[in-house]
Each structure stands twice: as structure tokens, then as C-alpha cells.
PDB file of C-alpha atoms in Angstrom:
ATOM      1  CA  MET G   4      77.500   0.379 -79.912  1.00 39.00           C
ATOM      2  CA  ASP G   5      80.136  -1.418 -77.500  1.00 41.00           C
ATOM      3  CA  MET G   6      79.393  -1.745 -74.043  1.00 41.00           C
ATOM      4  CA  PRO G   7      81.683  -1.442 -71.218  1.00 42.00           C
ATOM      5  CA  ILE G   8      82.312  -4.685 -69.426  1.00 41.00           C
ATOM      6  CA  MET G   9      83.257  -4.807 -65.577  1.00 44.00           C
ATOM      7  CA  GLU G  10      86.068  -7.212 -64.492  1.00 48.00           C
ATOM      8  CA  SER G  11      84.643 -10.583 -63.463  1.00 51.00           C
ATOM      9  CA  ASP G  12      86.179 -13.342 -61.386  1.00 56.00           C
ATOM     10  CA  ALA G  13      84.176 -15.889 -63.428  1.00 53.00           C
ATOM     11  CA  PRO G  14      86.228 -19.036 -64.474  1.00 53.00           C
ATOM     12  CA  GLU G  15      87.784 -18.841 -67.576  1.00 57.00           C
ATOM     13  CA  GLY G  16      85.755 -20.247 -70.573  1.00 65.00           C
ATOM     14  CA  PHE G  17      82.826 -18.249 -69.715  1.00 80.00           C
ATOM     15  CA  GLU G  18      81.905 -16.043 -72.748  1.00 84.00           C
ATOM     16  CA  GLU G  19      82.428 -12.234 -72.470  1.00 87.00           C
ATOM     17  CA  VAL G  20      80.186 -10.488 -74.238  1.00 85.00           C
ATOM     18  CA  THR G  21      81.508  -6.887 -75.567  1.00 81.00           C
ATOM     19  CA  GLU G  22      78.451  -5.687 -77.629  1.00 88.00           C
ATOM     20  CA  SER G  23      75.128  -4.939 -76.779  1.00 89.00           C
ATOM     21  CA  ASP G  24      72.273  -6.174 -78.732  1.00 92.00           C
ATOM     22  CA  PRO G  25      69.621  -3.408 -80.073  1.00 94.00           C
ATOM     23  CA  LEU G  26      66.575  -5.939 -79.269  1.00 95.00           C
ATOM     24  CA  ALA G  27      68.008  -6.287 -75.432  1.00 95.00           C
ATOM     25  CA  GLU G  28      68.251  -2.478 -75.062  1.00 95.00           C
ATOM     26  CA  LYS G  29      64.876  -2.025 -76.363  1.00 95.00           C
ATOM     27  CA  TRP G  30      63.507  -4.540 -73.704  1.00 96.00           C
ATOM     28  CA  ALA G  31      65.761  -3.192 -70.854  1.00 94.00           C
ATOM     29  CA  SER G  32      64.101   0.219 -71.682  1.00 94.00           C
ATOM     30  CA  ARG G  33      60.721  -1.311 -71.550  1.00 95.00           C
ATOM     31  CA  LEU G  34      61.166  -3.303 -68.507  1.00 94.00           C
ATOM     32  CA  ASP G  35      62.645   0.078 -66.719  1.00 92.00           C
ATOM     33  CA  LYS G  36      59.557   1.951 -67.361  1.00 94.00           C
ATOM     34  CA  ALA G  37      57.352  -1.152 -66.126  1.00 94.00           C
ATOM     35  CA  LEU G  38      59.341  -0.971 -62.732  1.00 91.00           C
ATOM     36  CA  LYS G  39      58.414   2.613 -62.426  1.00 92.00           C
ATOM     37  CA  HIS G  40      54.956   2.069 -63.300  1.00 93.00           C
ATOM     38  CA  TYR G  41      54.461  -0.547 -60.592  1.00 92.00           C
ATOM     39  CA  ASP G  42      56.738   1.054 -57.947  1.00 90.00           C
ATOM     40  CA  HIS G  43      53.844   2.281 -55.907  1.00 91.00           C
ATOM     41  CA  PHE G  44      52.223  -1.196 -55.799  1.00 92.00           C
ATOM     42  CA  PHE G  45      55.349  -2.890 -55.016  1.00 90.00           C
ATOM     43  CA  LYS G  46      55.904  -0.434 -51.796  1.00 88.00           C
ATOM     44  CA  ARG G  47      52.321  -1.282 -50.817  1.00 91.00           C
ATOM     45  CA  CYS G  48      53.200  -5.001 -50.976  1.00 91.00           C
ATOM     46  CA  ARG G  49      55.908  -4.485 -48.830  1.00 87.00           C
ATOM     47  CA  HIS G  50      54.182  -2.472 -46.441  1.00 89.00           C
ATOM     48  CA  ASN G  51      51.537  -5.147 -45.958  1.00 92.00           C
ATOM     49  CA  ARG G  52      53.777  -7.670 -45.396  1.00 90.00           C
ATOM     50  CA  LYS G  53      55.843  -6.028 -42.586  1.00 88.00           C
ATOM     51  CA  ILE G  54      52.158  -5.335 -41.034  1.00 90.00           C
ATOM     52  CA  VAL G  55      51.223  -9.064 -41.508  1.00 91.00           C
ATOM     53  CA  ASP G  56      54.580 -10.024 -40.126  1.00 88.00           C
ATOM     54  CA  GLY G  57      54.393  -7.872 -37.121  1.00 85.00           C
ATOM     55  CA  PHE G  58      58.249  -7.410 -36.525  1.00 84.00           C
ATOM     56  CA  ASN G  59      60.076  -4.535 -36.577  1.00 82.00           C
ATOM     57  CA  TRP G  60      63.607  -5.981 -37.839  1.00 79.00           C
ATOM     58  CA  LYS G  61      65.347  -2.621 -37.298  1.00 81.00           C
ATOM     59  CA  GLU G  62      64.883  -2.753 -33.448  1.00 82.00           C
ATOM     60  CA  ASP G  63      66.555  -5.291 -31.098  1.00 85.00           C
ATOM     61  CA  PRO G  64      64.937  -8.689 -31.125  1.00 84.00           C
ATOM     62  CA  ASP G  65      65.313  -8.885 -27.151  1.00 85.00           C
ATOM     63  CA  GLY G  66      63.825  -5.717 -26.867  1.00 84.00           C
ATOM     64  CA  ASP G  67      59.951  -4.572 -26.329  1.00 80.00           C
ATOM     65  CA  SER G  68      59.757  -2.702 -29.424  1.00 82.00           C
ATOM     66  CA  PHE G  69      60.690  -5.689 -31.844  1.00 85.00           C
ATOM     67  CA  ILE G  70      57.075  -6.691 -31.648  1.00 85.00           C
ATOM     68  CA  SER G  71      54.866  -4.040 -33.161  1.00 80.00           C
ATOM     69  CA  ARG G  72      51.710  -5.359 -31.691  1.00 79.00           C
ATOM     70  CA  ARG G  73      50.899  -7.191 -28.818  1.00 80.00           C
ATOM     71  CA  ALA G  74      47.852  -8.993 -30.757  1.00 85.00           C
ATOM     72  CA  ASN G  75      48.453  -9.551 -34.572  1.00 88.00           C
ATOM     73  CA  LEU G  76      44.641  -9.577 -35.374  1.00 91.00           C
ATOM     74  CA  ILE G  77      45.370  -9.469 -39.305  1.00 91.00           C
ATOM     75  CA  GLN G  78      47.946 -12.444 -39.297  1.00 91.00           C
ATOM     76  CA  GLY G  79      45.592 -14.460 -36.890  1.00 91.00           C
ATOM     77  CA  THR G  80      42.851 -13.897 -39.496  1.00 93.00           C
ATOM     78  CA  ILE G  81      44.696 -14.985 -42.529  1.00 93.00           C
ATOM     79  CA  THR G  82      45.966 -17.995 -40.679  1.00 92.00           C
ATOM     80  CA  THR G  83      42.108 -18.929 -40.025  1.00 93.00           C
ATOM     81  CA  LEU G  84      41.096 -18.196 -43.362  1.00 93.00           C
ATOM     82  CA  LEU G  85      44.152 -20.147 -44.998  1.00 93.00           C
ATOM     83  CA  PRO G  86      42.785 -23.704 -44.188  1.00 92.00           C
ATOM     84  CA  THR G  87      39.168 -23.024 -45.238  1.00 91.00           C
ATOM     85  CA  ILE G  88      40.484 -21.769 -48.796  1.00 92.00           C
ATOM     86  CA  TYR G  89      42.837 -24.210 -49.674  1.00 92.00           C
ATOM     87  CA  ALA G  90      43.129 -27.320 -47.299  1.00 88.00           C
ATOM     88  CA  ARG G  91      44.463 -30.464 -49.507  1.00 86.00           C
ATOM     89  CA  ASN G  92      45.718 -31.616 -52.880  1.00 85.00           C
ATOM     90  CA  PRO G  93      43.005 -31.601 -55.729  1.00 87.00           C
ATOM     91  CA  GLU G  94      41.658 -35.505 -56.266  1.00 88.00           C
ATOM     92  CA  ILE G  95      41.746 -35.638 -60.301  1.00 91.00           C
ATOM     93  CA  GLU G  96      39.545 -38.296 -61.998  1.00 93.00           C
ATOM     94  CA  VAL G  97      39.822 -39.754 -65.140  1.00 92.00           C
ATOM     95  CA  ARG G  98      36.756 -41.468 -67.123  1.00 90.00           C
ATOM     96  CA  PRO G  99      36.488 -43.021 -70.638  1.00 90.00           C
ATOM     97  CA  CYS G 100      33.958 -41.038 -72.577  1.00 87.00           C
ATOM     98  CA  HIS G 101      32.249 -44.257 -74.332  1.00 83.00           C
ATOM     99  CA  GLY G 102      31.540 -47.007 -71.910  1.00 79.00           C
ATOM    100  CA  ASP G 103      34.656 -49.126 -70.891  1.00 81.00           C
ATOM    101  CA  GLN G 104      36.744 -48.314 -74.219  1.00 83.00           C
ATOM    102  CA  GLY G 105      40.011 -46.952 -72.770  1.00 86.00           C
ATOM    103  CA  LYS G 106      39.371 -47.397 -69.310  1.00 90.00           C
ATOM    104  CA  LEU G 107      42.733 -48.893 -68.405  1.00 92.00           C
ATOM    105  CA  PHE G 108      44.593 -45.931 -70.094  1.00 92.00           C
ATOM    106  CA  ALA G 109      42.268 -43.606 -68.221  1.00 92.00           C
ATOM    107  CA  PHE G 110      43.019 -45.100 -64.960  1.00 93.00           C
ATOM    108  CA  THR G 111      46.770 -45.010 -65.489  1.00 94.00           C
ATOM    109  CA  LEU G 112      46.418 -41.166 -66.623  1.00 93.00           C
ATOM    110  CA  GLU G 113      44.824 -40.431 -63.626  1.00 93.00           C
ATOM    111  CA  LYS G 114      47.178 -42.062 -61.276  1.00 94.00           C
ATOM    112  CA  VAL G 115      50.257 -39.954 -63.153  1.00 92.00           C
ATOM    113  CA  ILE G 116      48.479 -36.725 -63.001  1.00 91.00           C
ATOM    114  CA  ASN G 117      47.960 -36.965 -59.396  1.00 92.00           C
ATOM    115  CA  ARG G 118      51.322 -38.012 -58.759  1.00 92.00           C
ATOM    116  CA  LEU G 119      52.924 -35.467 -60.749  1.00 90.00           C
ATOM    117  CA  LEU G 120      50.857 -32.829 -58.808  1.00 90.00           C
ATOM    118  CA  GLU G 121      52.186 -34.408 -55.859  1.00 91.00           C
ATOM    119  CA  ASP G 122      55.794 -34.500 -56.775  1.00 89.00           C
ATOM    120  CA  ALA G 123      55.291 -30.862 -58.094  1.00 90.00           C
ATOM    121  CA  HIS G 124      54.535 -29.738 -54.535  1.00 91.00           C
ATOM    122  CA  LEU G 125      51.159 -28.103 -55.447  1.00 92.00           C
ATOM    123  CA  LYS G 126      49.889 -27.869 -51.984  1.00 93.00           C
ATOM    124  CA  VAL G 127      52.972 -26.186 -50.786  1.00 93.00           C
ATOM    125  CA  ARG G 128      53.050 -23.718 -53.584  1.00 94.00           C
ATOM    126  CA  ALA G 129      49.143 -23.107 -53.630  1.00 94.00           C
ATOM    127  CA  LYS G 130      49.086 -22.248 -49.819  1.00 94.00           C
ATOM    128  CA  GLY G 131      51.857 -20.138 -50.407  1.00 93.00           C
ATOM    129  CA  ALA G 132      50.008 -18.082 -52.998  1.00 94.00           C
ATOM    130  CA  VAL G 133      46.551 -18.137 -51.187  1.00 95.00           C
ATOM    131  CA  ARG G 134      48.297 -16.585 -48.041  1.00 95.00           C
ATOM    132  CA  ALA G 135      50.163 -13.903 -50.614  1.00 94.00           C
ATOM    133  CA  ALA G 136      46.808 -13.124 -52.043  1.00 95.00           C
ATOM    134  CA  LEU G 137      45.407 -12.281 -48.627  1.00 95.00           C
ATOM    135  CA  THR G 138      48.303 -10.123 -47.641  1.00 95.00           C
ATOM    136  CA  THR G 139      49.035  -8.456 -50.949  1.00 93.00           C
ATOM    137  CA  SER G 140      45.620  -8.914 -53.002  1.00 91.00           C
ATOM    138  CA  ILE G 141      47.612 -10.927 -55.761  1.00 92.00           C
ATOM    139  CA  GLY G 142      49.021 -14.514 -55.572  1.00 93.00           C
ATOM    140  CA  CYS G 143      50.936 -15.880 -58.496  1.00 93.00           C
ATOM    141  CA  LEU G 144      51.761 -19.378 -59.590  1.00 93.00           C
ATOM    142  CA  LYS G 145      53.938 -20.516 -62.320  1.00 91.00           C
ATOM    143  CA  VAL G 146      53.200 -23.932 -63.761  1.00 89.00           C
ATOM    144  CA  CYS G 147      55.442 -25.320 -66.642  1.00 86.00           C
ATOM    145  CA  TRP G 148      56.312 -28.552 -67.988  1.00 84.00           C
ATOM    146  CA  GLN G 149      59.924 -29.278 -67.758  1.00 80.00           C
ATOM    147  CA  GLU G 150      62.125 -31.747 -69.577  1.00 75.00           C
ATOM    148  CA  THR G 151      65.433 -31.670 -68.170  1.00 70.00           C
ATOM    149  CA  GLU G 152      68.813 -33.156 -69.558  1.00 65.00           C
ATOM    150  CA  PRO G 153      72.157 -33.683 -68.245  1.00 60.00           C
ATOM    151  CA  SER G 154      73.508 -30.247 -66.755  1.00 60.00           C
ATOM    152  CA  PRO G 155      75.974 -28.516 -69.269  1.00 61.00           C
ATOM    153  CA  ILE G 156      77.948 -27.896 -66.421  1.00 61.00           C
ATOM    154  CA  ILE G 157      78.262 -31.610 -65.631  1.00 61.00           C
ATOM    155  CA  ARG G 158      78.954 -32.336 -69.081  1.00 64.00           C
ATOM    156  CA  GLN G 159      81.644 -29.632 -69.206  1.00 66.00           C
ATOM    157  CA  LYS G 160      83.354 -31.100 -66.213  1.00 65.00           C
ATOM    158  CA  ILE G 161      83.324 -34.888 -67.587  1.00 65.00           C
ATOM    159  CA  GLU G 162      84.860 -33.366 -70.760  1.00 66.00           C
ATOM    160  CA  ASP G 163      87.535 -31.615 -68.595  1.00 69.00           C
ATOM    161  CA  THR G 164      88.195 -34.800 -66.171  1.00 67.00           C
ATOM    162  CA  GLN G 165      88.679 -36.816 -69.467  1.00 68.00           C
ATOM    163  CA  ASP G 166      91.145 -34.299 -70.987  1.00 69.00           C
ATOM    164  CA  ASN G 167      92.997 -34.650 -67.632  1.00 67.00           C
ATOM    165  CA  LEU G 168      92.815 -38.508 -68.002  1.00 67.00           C
ATOM    166  CA  ASP G 169      94.384 -38.581 -71.341  1.00 69.00           C
ATOM    167  CA  HIS G 170      97.263 -35.960 -70.161  1.00 60.00           C
ATOM    168  CA  VAL G 171      97.929 -38.523 -67.307  1.00 63.00           C
ATOM    169  CA  ALA G 172      97.915 -41.395 -69.452  1.00 67.00           C
ATOM    170  CA  GLY G 173     100.593 -39.613 -71.837  1.00 61.00           C
ATOM    171  CA  LEU G 174     102.921 -38.690 -68.570  1.00 55.00           C
ATOM    172  CA  LEU G 175     102.657 -42.248 -67.646  1.00 60.00           C
ATOM    173  CA  ALA G 176     103.684 -43.655 -71.208  1.00 61.00           C
ATOM    174  CA  THR G 177     106.913 -41.479 -70.980  1.00 59.00           C
ATOM    175  CA  MET G 178     108.041 -41.987 -67.248  1.00 66.00           C
ATOM    176  CA  SER G 179     110.543 -44.437 -66.064  1.00 68.00           C
ATOM    177  CA  ASP G 180     110.819 -43.288 -62.391  1.00 70.00           C
ATOM    178  CA  PRO G 181     108.753 -45.866 -60.535  1.00 73.00           C
ATOM    179  CA  GLN G 182     108.162 -43.338 -57.812  1.00 72.00           C
ATOM    180  CA  LYS G 183     106.635 -40.940 -60.165  1.00 74.00           C
ATOM    181  CA  ILE G 184     104.694 -43.541 -62.070  1.00 73.00           C
ATOM    182  CA  HIS G 185     103.011 -44.649 -58.527  1.00 74.00           C
ATOM    183  CA  GLN G 186     102.018 -41.208 -58.021  1.00 73.00           C
ATOM    184  CA  GLN G 187     100.547 -40.557 -61.530  1.00 73.00           C
ATOM    185  CA  GLU G 188      98.604 -43.846 -61.171  1.00 77.00           C
ATOM    186  CA  ALA G 189      96.891 -42.878 -57.955  1.00 77.00           C
ATOM    187  CA  ALA G 190      95.937 -39.267 -59.657  1.00 75.00           C
ATOM    188  CA  GLN G 191      94.633 -41.104 -62.745  1.00 74.00           C
ATOM    189  CA  GLU G 192      92.483 -43.533 -60.418  1.00 80.00           C
ATOM    190  CA  GLU G 193      91.052 -40.685 -58.589  1.00 75.00           C
ATOM    191  CA  LEU G 194      90.152 -38.952 -61.915  1.00 72.00           C
ATOM    192  CA  LYS G 195      88.322 -41.981 -63.032  1.00 77.00           C
ATOM    193  CA  GLN G 196      86.235 -42.010 -59.832  1.00 76.00           C
ATOM    194  CA  THR G 197      85.622 -38.497 -60.406  1.00 71.00           C
ATOM    195  CA  MET G 198      84.226 -38.732 -63.851  1.00 69.00           C
ATOM    196  CA  ALA G 199      82.312 -42.003 -62.704  1.00 73.00           C
ATOM    197  CA  ALA G 200      80.625 -39.615 -60.130  1.00 70.00           C
ATOM    198  CA  LEU G 201      79.914 -36.894 -62.718  1.00 66.00           C
ATOM    199  CA  GLN G 202      78.333 -39.273 -65.105  1.00 66.00           C
ATOM    200  CA  GLU G 203      76.129 -40.513 -62.270  1.00 66.00           C
ATOM    201  CA  GLN G 204      74.807 -37.168 -61.504  1.00 62.00           C
ATOM    202  CA  ALA G 205      74.103 -36.763 -65.430  1.00 57.00           C
ATOM    203  CA  GLU G 206      71.837 -39.574 -65.182  1.00 55.00           C
ATOM    204  CA  ILE G 207      70.038 -38.522 -62.051  1.00 52.00           C
ATOM    205  CA  SER G 208      69.445 -34.820 -63.702  1.00 56.00           C
ATOM    206  CA  THR G 209      67.758 -36.126 -66.762  1.00 57.00           C
ATOM    207  CA  GLY G 210      64.037 -36.173 -66.214  1.00 66.00           C
ATOM    208  CA  TYR G 211      60.742 -34.793 -66.752  1.00 77.00           C
ATOM    209  CA  GLY G 212      57.568 -33.368 -64.962  1.00 84.00           C
ATOM    210  CA  ILE G 213      55.271 -30.710 -63.909  1.00 88.00           C
ATOM    211  CA  VAL G 214      57.096 -27.769 -62.029  1.00 89.00           C
ATOM    212  CA  VAL G 215      54.826 -25.274 -59.771  1.00 91.00           C
ATOM    213  CA  ASP G 216      56.507 -22.074 -58.492  1.00 92.00           C
ATOM    214  CA  ARG G 217      55.236 -19.727 -56.547  1.00 92.00           C
ATOM    215  CA  VAL G 218      56.013 -16.021 -57.763  1.00 92.00           C
ATOM    216  CA  MET G 219      56.017 -13.100 -55.393  1.00 91.00           C
ATOM    217  CA  CYS G 220      53.609 -10.432 -56.981  1.00 89.00           C
ATOM    218  CA  ASP G 221      56.460  -7.879 -57.002  1.00 88.00           C
ATOM    219  CA  ASN G 222      58.680  -9.989 -58.941  1.00 91.00           C
ATOM    220  CA  LEU G 223      56.232 -10.459 -61.864  1.00 92.00           C
ATOM    221  CA  LEU G 224      55.932  -7.447 -64.356  1.00 93.00           C
ATOM    222  CA  ILE G 225      53.194  -7.266 -66.648  1.00 94.00           C
ATOM    223  CA  ASP G 226      52.850  -5.108 -69.583  1.00 95.00           C
ATOM    224  CA  PRO G 227      51.300  -1.679 -68.276  1.00 94.00           C
ATOM    225  CA  ALA G 228      48.989  -1.516 -70.902  1.00 92.00           C
ATOM    226  CA  VAL G 229      46.797  -3.897 -68.997  1.00 92.00           C
ATOM    227  CA  GLN G 230      44.655  -2.094 -66.435  1.00 85.00           C
ATOM    228  CA  ASN G 231      43.660  -4.854 -64.171  1.00 85.00           C
ATOM    229  CA  PHE G 232      45.698  -7.891 -63.052  1.00 85.00           C
ATOM    230  CA  GLU G 233      42.753 -10.038 -63.918  1.00 85.00           C
ATOM    231  CA  ASP G 234      43.189  -9.303 -67.713  1.00 88.00           C
ATOM    232  CA  TYR G 235      46.808 -10.541 -67.898  1.00 89.00           C
ATOM    233  CA  ALA G 236      46.154 -13.081 -70.364  1.00 87.00           C
ATOM    234  CA  SER G 237      45.531 -10.481 -72.811  1.00 89.00           C
ATOM    235  CA  ALA G 238      48.759  -8.632 -71.818  1.00 93.00           C
ATOM    236  CA  GLY G 239      51.542  -8.084 -74.521  1.00 94.00           C
ATOM    237  CA  TRP G 240      54.103  -9.739 -72.513  1.00 96.00           C
ATOM    238  CA  ILE G 241      54.853 -10.694 -68.867  1.00 95.00           C
ATOM    239  CA  ALA G 242      58.230 -10.659 -67.075  1.00 96.00           C
ATOM    240  CA  GLN G 243      59.623 -12.724 -64.214  1.00 94.00           C
ATOM    241  CA  VAL G 244      62.155 -11.217 -62.203  1.00 92.00           C
ATOM    242  CA  ILE G 245      64.177 -14.048 -60.744  1.00 92.00           C
ATOM    243  CA  PRO G 246      67.088 -12.966 -58.054  1.00 90.00           C
ATOM    244  CA  MET G 247      69.939 -15.311 -58.409  1.00 89.00           C
ATOM    245  CA  LYS G 248      73.670 -15.200 -57.174  1.00 89.00           C
ATOM    246  CA  ARG G 249      76.171 -14.008 -59.900  1.00 89.00           C
ATOM    247  CA  SER G 250      78.034 -17.031 -59.630  1.00 86.00           C
ATOM    248  CA  GLU G 251      75.141 -19.317 -60.076  1.00 88.00           C
ATOM    249  CA  ALA G 252      73.857 -17.397 -62.952  1.00 90.00           C
ATOM    250  CA  GLU G 253      77.352 -17.455 -64.800  1.00 89.00           C
ATOM    251  CA  GLU G 254      77.521 -21.323 -64.619  1.00 83.00           C
ATOM    252  CA  LYS G 255      73.966 -21.680 -65.599  1.00 87.00           C
ATOM    253  CA  PHE G 256      74.598 -19.175 -68.806  1.00 89.00           C
ATOM    254  CA  ARG G 257      78.343 -19.352 -69.117  1.00 86.00           C
ATOM    255  CA  LYS G 258      78.838 -16.270 -69.585  1.00 89.00           C
ATOM    256  CA  LYS G 259      80.729 -13.453 -67.297  1.00 88.00           C
ATOM    257  CA  LEU G 260      78.274 -11.179 -65.555  1.00 88.00           C
ATOM    258  CA  GLY G 261      80.510  -8.789 -64.100  1.00 84.00           C
ATOM    259  CA  SER G 262      78.366  -5.625 -65.484  1.00 84.00           C
ATOM    260  CA  ALA G 263      75.057  -7.020 -63.738  1.00 87.00           C
ATOM    261  CA  GLN G 264      73.628  -4.500 -61.495  1.00 85.00           C
ATOM    262  CA  ARG G 265      73.927  -5.793 -57.667  1.00 82.00           C
ATOM    263  CA  TYR G 266      71.120  -6.155 -55.576  1.00 75.00           C
ATOM    264  CA  ARG G 267      70.787  -6.691 -51.931  1.00 63.00           C
ATOM    265  CA  PRO G 268      67.803  -8.579 -49.735  1.00 55.00           C
ATOM    266  CA  ASP G 269      65.199  -6.135 -48.840  1.00 56.00           C
ATOM    267  CA  PHE G 270      64.866  -6.846 -45.043  1.00 45.00           C
ATOM    268  CA  GLY G 271      63.252  -4.020 -42.869  1.00 41.00           C
ATOM    269  CA  LEU G 272      63.635  -1.340 -45.466  1.00 43.00           C
ATOM    270  CA  PRO G 273      61.168   1.382 -44.863  1.00 44.00           C
ATOM    271  CA  GLU G 274      58.027   1.650 -47.321  1.00 44.00           C
ATOM    272  CA  ASN G 275      59.330   4.852 -48.827  1.00 45.00           C
ATOM    273  CA  SER G 276      62.714   3.744 -49.556  1.00 45.00           C
ATOM    274  CA  SER G 277      63.688   3.813 -53.409  1.00 45.00           C
ATOM    275  CA  THR G 278      63.469   0.370 -54.665  1.00 46.00           C
ATOM    276  CA  ARG G 279      62.231  -0.776 -58.116  1.00 45.00           C
ATOM    277  CA  ILE G 280      61.837  -4.307 -57.037  1.00 47.00           C
ATOM    278  CA  ALA G 281      60.367  -4.951 -53.525  1.00 38.00           C
ATOM    279  CA  SER G 282      62.243  -8.071 -53.152  1.00 42.00           C
ATOM    280  CA  GLY G 283      65.573  -6.747 -53.859  1.00 44.00           C
ATOM    281  CA  LYS G 284      67.206  -3.084 -53.535  1.00 44.00           C
ATOM    282  CA  PRO G 285      69.637  -1.719 -56.247  1.00 44.00           C
ATOM    283  CA  GLY G 286      73.029  -1.595 -54.641  1.00 45.00           C
ATOM    284  CA  ASN G 287      76.017  -0.143 -56.430  1.00 44.00           C
ATOM    285  CA  THR G 288      75.806  -0.039 -60.295  1.00 44.00           C
ATOM    286  CA  GLY G 289      79.441  -1.088 -60.897  1.00 46.00           C
ATOM    287  CA  ALA G 290      80.764  -4.601 -61.010  1.00 46.00           C
ATOM    288  CA  ALA G 291      79.680  -7.027 -58.739  1.00 45.00           C
ATOM    289  CA  THR G 292      82.839  -7.679 -56.794  1.00 49.00           C
ATOM    290  CA  GLY G 293      81.906 -11.195 -55.215  1.00 65.00           C
ATOM    291  CA  GLU G 294      80.728 -14.271 -56.541  1.00 71.00           C
ATOM    292  CA  ASP G 295      77.990 -14.238 -53.847  1.00 77.00           C
ATOM    293  CA  ASP G 296      76.320 -11.019 -54.876  1.00 83.00           C
ATOM    294  CA  GLN G 297      72.799 -11.218 -56.121  1.00 87.00           C
ATOM    295  CA  ILE G 298      71.799  -9.995 -59.302  1.00 90.00           C
ATOM    296  CA  CYS G 299      68.306 -10.171 -61.064  1.00 90.00           C
ATOM    297  CA  ILE G 300      67.478 -12.097 -64.145  1.00 93.00           C
ATOM    298  CA  PHE G 301      64.418 -10.966 -66.442  1.00 95.00           C
ATOM    299  CA  GLU G 302      62.717 -13.972 -67.929  1.00 96.00           C
ATOM    300  CA  ILE G 303      60.470 -12.150 -70.579  1.00 96.00           C
ATOM    301  CA  TRP G 304      57.566 -14.117 -72.273  1.00 95.00           C
ATOM    302  CA  ASP G 305      56.418 -11.560 -75.535  1.00 94.00           C
ATOM    303  CA  LYS G 306      52.876 -12.571 -76.925  1.00 91.00           C
ATOM    304  CA  ALA G 307      53.729 -10.630 -80.251  1.00 91.00           C
ATOM    305  CA  SER G 308      56.867 -12.579 -81.205  1.00 91.00           C
ATOM    306  CA  GLN G 309      55.829 -15.750 -79.505  1.00 90.00           C
ATOM    307  CA  ARG G 310      59.292 -15.609 -78.068  1.00 93.00           C
ATOM    308  CA  VAL G 311      61.130 -15.957 -74.407  1.00 95.00           C
ATOM    309  CA  TYR G 312      64.015 -13.599 -73.917  1.00 96.00           C
ATOM    310  CA  THR G 313      66.269 -13.859 -70.765  1.00 96.00           C
ATOM    311  CA  MET G 314      68.605 -10.991 -69.772  1.00 95.00           C
ATOM    312  CA  ALA G 315      70.203  -9.784 -66.526  1.00 93.00           C
ATOM    313  CA  GLU G 316      69.748  -6.239 -65.132  1.00 91.00           C
ATOM    314  CA  GLY G 317      72.702  -4.022 -66.330  1.00 88.00           C
ATOM    315  CA  CYS G 318      73.570  -6.427 -69.217  1.00 91.00           C
ATOM    316  CA  LYS G 319      72.170  -5.516 -72.297  1.00 91.00           C
ATOM    317  CA  TRP G 320      72.548  -8.509 -74.331  1.00 94.00           C
ATOM    318  CA  TRP G 321      70.604 -12.080 -73.998  1.00 96.00           C
ATOM    319  CA  LEU G 322      71.952 -14.667 -71.649  1.00 94.00           C
ATOM    320  CA  ARG G 323      70.687 -17.517 -73.860  1.00 93.00           C
ATOM    321  CA  GLU G 324      69.156 -17.370 -77.298  1.00 93.00           C
ATOM    322  CA  PRO G 325      65.642 -16.565 -77.434  1.00 94.00           C
ATOM    323  CA  TYR G 326      63.299 -19.469 -77.934  1.00 92.00           C
ATOM    324  CA  SER G 327      59.926 -20.399 -78.578  1.00 90.00           C
ATOM    325  CA  PRO G 328      58.171 -22.494 -76.072  1.00 83.00           C
ATOM    326  CA  VAL G 329      56.973 -26.053 -77.132  1.00 79.00           C
ATOM    327  CA  GLY G 330      53.234 -27.118 -76.818  1.00 70.00           C
ATOM    328  CA  VAL G 331      51.841 -23.950 -75.409  1.00 67.00           C
ATOM    329  CA  GLY G 332      48.540 -24.248 -74.374  1.00 64.00           C
ATOM    330  CA  GLU G 333      45.425 -22.071 -75.422  1.00 65.00           C
ATOM    331  CA  ARG G 334      43.124 -19.583 -73.753  1.00 59.00           C
TER     332      ARG G 334
END
């Protein structure tokens, strides 16, 4: 089945998908049902945040009605409770099981783990999750081990710059006008400096470590077959909703996303407004006309197939090939 693709101002070279994927269509329907299932809970989360915030964003900030309560006791209680629940980073100790055997390795492991958790900003993320739990009843953290290689975008730019260098070198070989040769040599030197900068960026972007992200509870979809959040580990699937600029998503996945559904930030919307995702309100379902338009990416972790699927709202095909995580832990 062919799928209509809207016009997109993505740069040339991005793949334009013209056919939908049957499995992606199945997942799009499944996600839509899950969004409707959690709609009431998401509205309640938005209501709770509004109460804790204590501001009426529809009113004039200079007016008396902008502050809904003279004394926000709920926010004050949460602020008081937060440091008693989570105050500092955990101190991890590693000790050998048999005497001094492996003592040096244990010491190294202890230092590395504590440093990785600090670099991952665990304290900031954890305090945000605790505050979210006190506000909406659920706080979520997503912890992954990430190994990054040079960005494919930087690689592409390096290749394009090299092509330009070769082109300039070819022009220099055929020129006889000294003034034009000087101009081309200046352009060639500028291209060389650009390539050197890109190569340095590629080296910096290579690394590994623990990544800790706080996920808003209304940006987390759990298989509706699970009745209680506490049983999420036995869910058939879990999907994370990731708001992202359309231009950023197109650069990341190298695909044109003109048909992706457009979203706008959810500031000051009433609790009974029609939203399927509390952090974003569906706007026009047509083409996303600006590169700064926000769209939503679904990252789906499926337990049955042991695969991770990635798709954009409104696009019934995969943004990247489904893959299986490496080194998954056990529960």
C-alpha cells in the first residue's frame, strides 16, 4: 500500500520513504489505542503539575490572578520532602570476596562506577524523578549503557568536504589566470580547515558510559494489558515518546519526515483539552512546514520479539532498522 508523502524542505540526500511497512502499521494502531487508554491519566498528570506550579499562564504575569494561591502548600510540602528522600549521590563500594585477591581490580571498579554515575548526572535526574513521583504518583528513569561512534552526519560532511577539495584541486590544475588560481587556493585552504574541524568533532564524539534520562510519566506508554505500573517489568512492550524538532529528526535518521504529525508545546492548556500526549498537543496533521516544528518519535521496546522499533507519529514506517539490544540485563 502506498502512503502519501507531504512536501518536506529536508536537504537533498535524505531518503524519501514512499511505502508503509505492515508491521509499522500494526504498531501505529497499537500505540494509538494505548494513548487513548492512558488519556485520562495523562490529563490528571497535567492537572497535578498545574496545581503544584501554582501559576495561571493564561493570565497577565503582572496581574494578581497570575498566581492562583497566595500560599502554595502543596509545592512547599514537596520542596520540604524532596531532600529527605534523595539528598546525595549513592556511595558504591566494591570489595573482593576472597581476601586480598582482586583487591586492586575492586578498587578500580569502585572508582570507575562512582565516576560514571557522577558523569551521568544521576543526582539531578533522580531528584527530578522523585519530584515527579510526588506530583503525578510516578517517576521514571531510563538508564542505558551507550557507546557512541563518530556521528554519521559529521562523516557525511567530511565526505562532502573531501569531494569539494577534489573539485577545487581539479580546477587549479586547469587554470592559467593567476587571480583565479589565488581565489581557488584560498577556497581550498578554507575547505581544509573545515575538514580538520569536522575530524576533531568526530574524535570528540567517540565515547562510552552510563546514560541516565528522566522520562515524563506521560511520555511513557506501557502495554495496557498491565494493570499496575509496578508490574511494568512483565509488560509485553514499553514505548517512550520523544519530542524532537523535525529538522533534528531528519538529520539523525537521514529520512524526510514531511508527513510526520505536528505537535506544539502544552503550556496552559485546560485539563479537559483533547490531547493524546500530555506534553504535546496534536496540531495540524498535514505537512510540517517548518524545520523547527516539533514531532514525536516513538521508541518501542518489544518483549516478544526482543527488538527495538523506532517510528515517528504519522509515518507508518521505521526511522531505522529494528535492532536487538546488546547485553540486556535480567530481572
